[in-house]
Amino acid sequence: MSLRLRLTLLYTTLLGGVLLLFGVVVYLLVSVTLETQIDNLLETTYQEVAPAIRASADGTISILTFPVGELTSSVFVQLWGIDGERKASSPNIAGFPESIDPAGLRVTMPVFRNASIDGNGLRVLNVPLELNGRQIGVLQVGASRALIDAAQSNLLTVLVVTALVAMTLAAMGAWLATGQALNRLETVTQVATQITHADDLSRRIPESGPASDEVSQLIRAFNQTLSRLEKLFTAQRRFLADVSHELRTPLTVIKGEVGLMRKLGGAEDESLSSIENEVDRLTRLVGDLLLLAQAESGKIPLDLRPVELDTILLEVFQQMRVLAGDRLQLRITEIDQVQVNGDRDRLKQVMVNLLGNAIKYTPPGGQVAINLCKTGDQARLAVSDTGPGIPAQDLPHIFERFYRAEKSRTRTRDGSGYGLGLSIAYWIVHHHAGRIEVDSKEGQGTTFSVYLPLLPENQHQSIA
Ligand code: ADP
């Protein structure tokens, strides 16, 4: 259930609860007040009628006269003997032979009761009459409840209708108000997601709405975080670029000096080769770092032109076959003629990195398969191996720079990398409007797939 719906339901239910409580209190208060009023009227009438009641020694009772005062047309009086016979009744009910509250004739103490005659409600005060400790009859004083019943039913209607209208209005209001607040949050989420996807920390979420409300505060806090992150990233990139740049010169000098020492003699050949190997490795690392720094700042120098991926792939394949030697079976399972708009050297670097990893991580006797084909308007290059696979917990991180899976970190194989190969591949593919995916199962193998947009004319060819 959405937050908006939850909040709306909460507000409406709360309001409904409060209105119900309020309604019950008002209803009871009005009912009790009206009933007390009518009971007082009955009580007063009884007080007026009582002195006029006469009883003879044999228990016969009667009413001398009915007082005119409170006895209005809506108050009825009946006097019943213990034998169940009507002894007297007020003129306004003289024609009604039955008791106005038959059940009330059996009372042994004064009781107010609700009764009904032909569906009309009556409030009746039943008072037992005694002579010498013996009950000789019952006096019934009744009045119509019509006023109370009408008031109660009208009040109930008003309360229910008002509550329903108020709850509907509250639900609509809550829905609109939360919608407005949440819409702005949704915008924040959208922009934040776009920023993450586009890796563009220079963007900011536009501020809208009242400056002091919580959402505006959230937007400001988020924008401040972005500014800080942007500064940090820029400083880090600059540092990376500067250091890589600065390291290049001494490495070139060392390499030159080693060459010179080799020519002049006097130094051990093995030590010189070892120094040369390390210098080459460092030079590659520095080159990779520089490229990454450029890629991450969006300044990767790309020489884009139509290139044939299949031709590049065959070149890399020849080169890599030498690297794989007899250790592995390296084969191309399918190769289409595929043209994309790209930088030849950089795309070659992607293939070298992916194939290099496949060869490096697959144990002897394993297989590495390459597949280049067209799918829709995309070229797909897949490199699959039967190597150890990549643990699930490492998969989300392998395109991060310097990330190496746990197993690879503990490997001591010579020539192992620094965890930059896949980051570089990712950035190159990304800058070619493509994407790179990995599918890996531990113990079974890994497949890296690179998707690049085909050149339009190449797409036509494939359809024809
Ligand atoms: P490295 O220089 O360590 O190879 P990469 O960026 O090329 O750096 O790869 C990152 C990590 O991804 C590697 O350390 C390794 O753990 C894992 N990896 C990459 N390719 C494969 C593969 N084909 N099989 C198994 N693990 C791989």
mmCIF file with all atom_site columns, C-alpha atoms and ligand atoms in Angstrom, residues 353-354 357-358 360-361 385 388-390 398 403-405 408 416-423 446 448, ligand 1:
data_model
loop_
_atom_site.group_PDB
_atom_site.id
_atom_site.type_symbol
_atom_site.label_atom_id
_atom_site.label_alt_id
_atom_site.label_comp_id
_atom_site.label_asym_id
_atom_site.label_entity_id
_atom_site.label_seq_id
_atom_site.pdbx_PDB_ins_code
_atom_site.Cartn_x
_atom_site.Cartn_y
_atom_site.Cartn_z
_atom_site.occupancy
_atom_site.B_iso_or_equiv
_atom_site.pdbx_formal_charge
_atom_site.auth_seq_id
_atom_site.auth_comp_id
_atom_site.auth_asym_id
_atom_site.auth_atom_id
_atom_site.pdbx_PDB_model_num
ATOM   1  C CA  . ASN A 1 353 ? 40.992 -7.030  -20.899 1.00 0.00 ? 353 ASN A CA  1
ATOM   2  C CA  . LEU A 1 354 ? 38.039 -9.435  -21.082 1.00 0.00 ? 354 LEU A CA  1
ATOM   3  C CA  . ASN A 1 357 ? 40.875 -12.124 -17.575 1.00 0.00 ? 357 ASN A CA  1
ATOM   4  C CA  . ALA A 1 358 ? 39.188 -15.222 -19.001 1.00 0.00 ? 358 ALA A CA  1
ATOM   5  C CA  . LYS A 1 360 ? 44.121 -15.597 -16.515 1.00 0.00 ? 360 LYS A CA  1
ATOM   6  C CA  . TYR A 1 361 ? 41.386 -16.954 -14.244 1.00 0.00 ? 361 TYR A CA  1
ATOM   7  C CA  . ASP A 1 385 ? 34.996 -19.231 -19.761 1.00 0.00 ? 385 ASP A CA  1
ATOM   8  C CA  . PRO A 1 388 ? 36.011 -20.591 -11.175 1.00 0.00 ? 388 PRO A CA  1
ATOM   9  C CA  . GLY A 1 389 ? 33.259 -17.982 -11.600 1.00 0.00 ? 389 GLY A CA  1
ATOM   10 C CA  . ILE A 1 390 ? 32.808 -14.883 -9.507  1.00 0.00 ? 390 ILE A CA  1
ATOM   11 C CA  . ILE A 1 398 ? 33.857 -6.026  -10.078 1.00 0.00 ? 398 ILE A CA  1
ATOM   12 C CA  . TYR A 1 403 ? 38.270 -4.140  -6.846  1.00 0.00 ? 403 TYR A CA  1
ATOM   13 C CA  . ARG A 1 404 ? 39.500 -7.696  -6.867  1.00 0.00 ? 404 ARG A CA  1
ATOM   14 C CA  . ALA A 1 405 ? 37.490 -10.686 -5.717  1.00 0.00 ? 405 ALA A CA  1
ATOM   15 C CA  . SER A 1 408 ? 42.076 -13.104 -6.862  1.00 0.00 ? 408 SER A CA  1
ATOM   16 C CA  . SER A 1 416 ? 48.120 -10.423 -12.013 1.00 0.00 ? 416 SER A CA  1
ATOM   17 C CA  . GLY A 1 417 ? 46.474 -7.031  -12.335 1.00 0.00 ? 417 GLY A CA  1
ATOM   18 C CA  . TYR A 1 418 ? 45.483 -4.269  -10.011 1.00 0.00 ? 418 TYR A CA  1
ATOM   19 C CA  . GLY A 1 419 ? 41.745 -4.559  -10.369 1.00 0.00 ? 419 GLY A CA  1
ATOM   20 C CA  . LEU A 1 420 ? 41.543 -1.897  -13.084 1.00 0.00 ? 420 LEU A CA  1
ATOM   21 C CA  . GLY A 1 421 ? 40.913 -3.971  -16.230 1.00 0.00 ? 421 GLY A CA  1
ATOM   22 C CA  . LEU A 1 422 ? 37.136 -4.256  -15.859 1.00 0.00 ? 422 LEU A CA  1
ATOM   23 C CA  . SER A 1 423 ? 36.726 -0.596  -14.743 1.00 0.00 ? 423 SER A CA  1
ATOM   24 C CA  . THR A 1 446 ? 31.732 -16.563 -16.287 1.00 0.00 ? 446 THR A CA  1
ATOM   25 C CA  . PHE A 1 448 ? 30.993 -11.102 -19.983 1.00 0.00 ? 448 PHE A CA  1
HETATM 26 P P1  . ADP B 2 .   ? 42.292 -7.830  -12.301 1.00 0.00 ? 1   ADP B P1  1
HETATM 27 O O1  . ADP B 2 .   ? 43.423 -7.008  -12.700 1.00 0.00 ? 1   ADP B O1  1
HETATM 28 O O2  . ADP B 2 .   ? 42.315 -8.252  -10.889 1.00 0.00 ? 1   ADP B O2  1
HETATM 29 O O3  . ADP B 2 .   ? 41.983 -8.925  -13.238 1.00 0.00 ? 1   ADP B O3  1
HETATM 30 P P2  . ADP B 2 .   ? 39.825 -6.736  -13.263 1.00 0.00 ? 1   ADP B P2  1
HETATM 31 O O4  . ADP B 2 .   ? 39.217 -5.411  -13.077 1.00 0.00 ? 1   ADP B O4  1
HETATM 32 O O5  . ADP B 2 .   ? 40.120 -7.140  -14.651 1.00 0.00 ? 1   ADP B O5  1
HETATM 33 O O6  . ADP B 2 .   ? 41.093 -6.789  -12.356 1.00 0.00 ? 1   ADP B O6  1
HETATM 34 O O7  . ADP B 2 .   ? 38.874 -7.785  -12.616 1.00 0.00 ? 1   ADP B O7  1
HETATM 35 C C1  . ADP B 2 .   ? 38.343 -7.568  -11.332 1.00 0.00 ? 1   ADP B C1  1
HETATM 36 C C2  . ADP B 2 .   ? 38.085 -8.872  -10.618 1.00 0.00 ? 1   ADP B C2  1
HETATM 37 O O8  . ADP B 2 .   ? 37.031 -9.575  -11.247 1.00 0.00 ? 1   ADP B O8  1
HETATM 38 C C3  . ADP B 2 .   ? 39.248 -9.817  -10.677 1.00 0.00 ? 1   ADP B C3  1
HETATM 39 O O9  . ADP B 2 .   ? 40.137 -9.566  -9.618  1.00 0.00 ? 1   ADP B O9  1
HETATM 40 C C4  . ADP B 2 .   ? 38.601 -11.164 -10.526 1.00 0.00 ? 1   ADP B C4  1
HETATM 41 O O10 . ADP B 2 .   ? 38.367 -11.438 -9.172  1.00 0.00 ? 1   ADP B O10 1
HETATM 42 C C5  . ADP B 2 .   ? 37.247 -10.970 -11.175 1.00 0.00 ? 1   ADP B C5  1
HETATM 43 N N1  . ADP B 2 .   ? 37.202 -11.532 -12.547 1.00 0.00 ? 1   ADP B N1  1
HETATM 44 C C6  . ADP B 2 .   ? 37.273 -10.826 -13.692 1.00 0.00 ? 1   ADP B C6  1
HETATM 45 N N2  . ADP B 2 .   ? 37.129 -11.629 -14.756 1.00 0.00 ? 1   ADP B N2  1
HETATM 46 C C7  . ADP B 2 .   ? 36.994 -12.875 -14.284 1.00 0.00 ? 1   ADP B C7  1
HETATM 47 C C8  . ADP B 2 .   ? 36.817 -14.185 -14.877 1.00 0.00 ? 1   ADP B C8  1
HETATM 48 N N3  . ADP B 2 .   ? 36.770 -14.337 -16.221 1.00 0.00 ? 1   ADP B N3  1
HETATM 49 N N4  . ADP B 2 .   ? 36.685 -15.244 -14.058 1.00 0.00 ? 1   ADP B N4  1
HETATM 50 C C9  . ADP B 2 .   ? 36.710 -15.085 -12.729 1.00 0.00 ? 1   ADP B C9  1
HETATM 51 N N5  . ADP B 2 .   ? 36.895 -13.909 -12.091 1.00 0.00 ? 1   ADP B N5  1
HETATM 52 C C10 . ADP B 2 .   ? 37.025 -12.812 -12.858 1.00 0.00 ? 1   ADP B C10 1
#
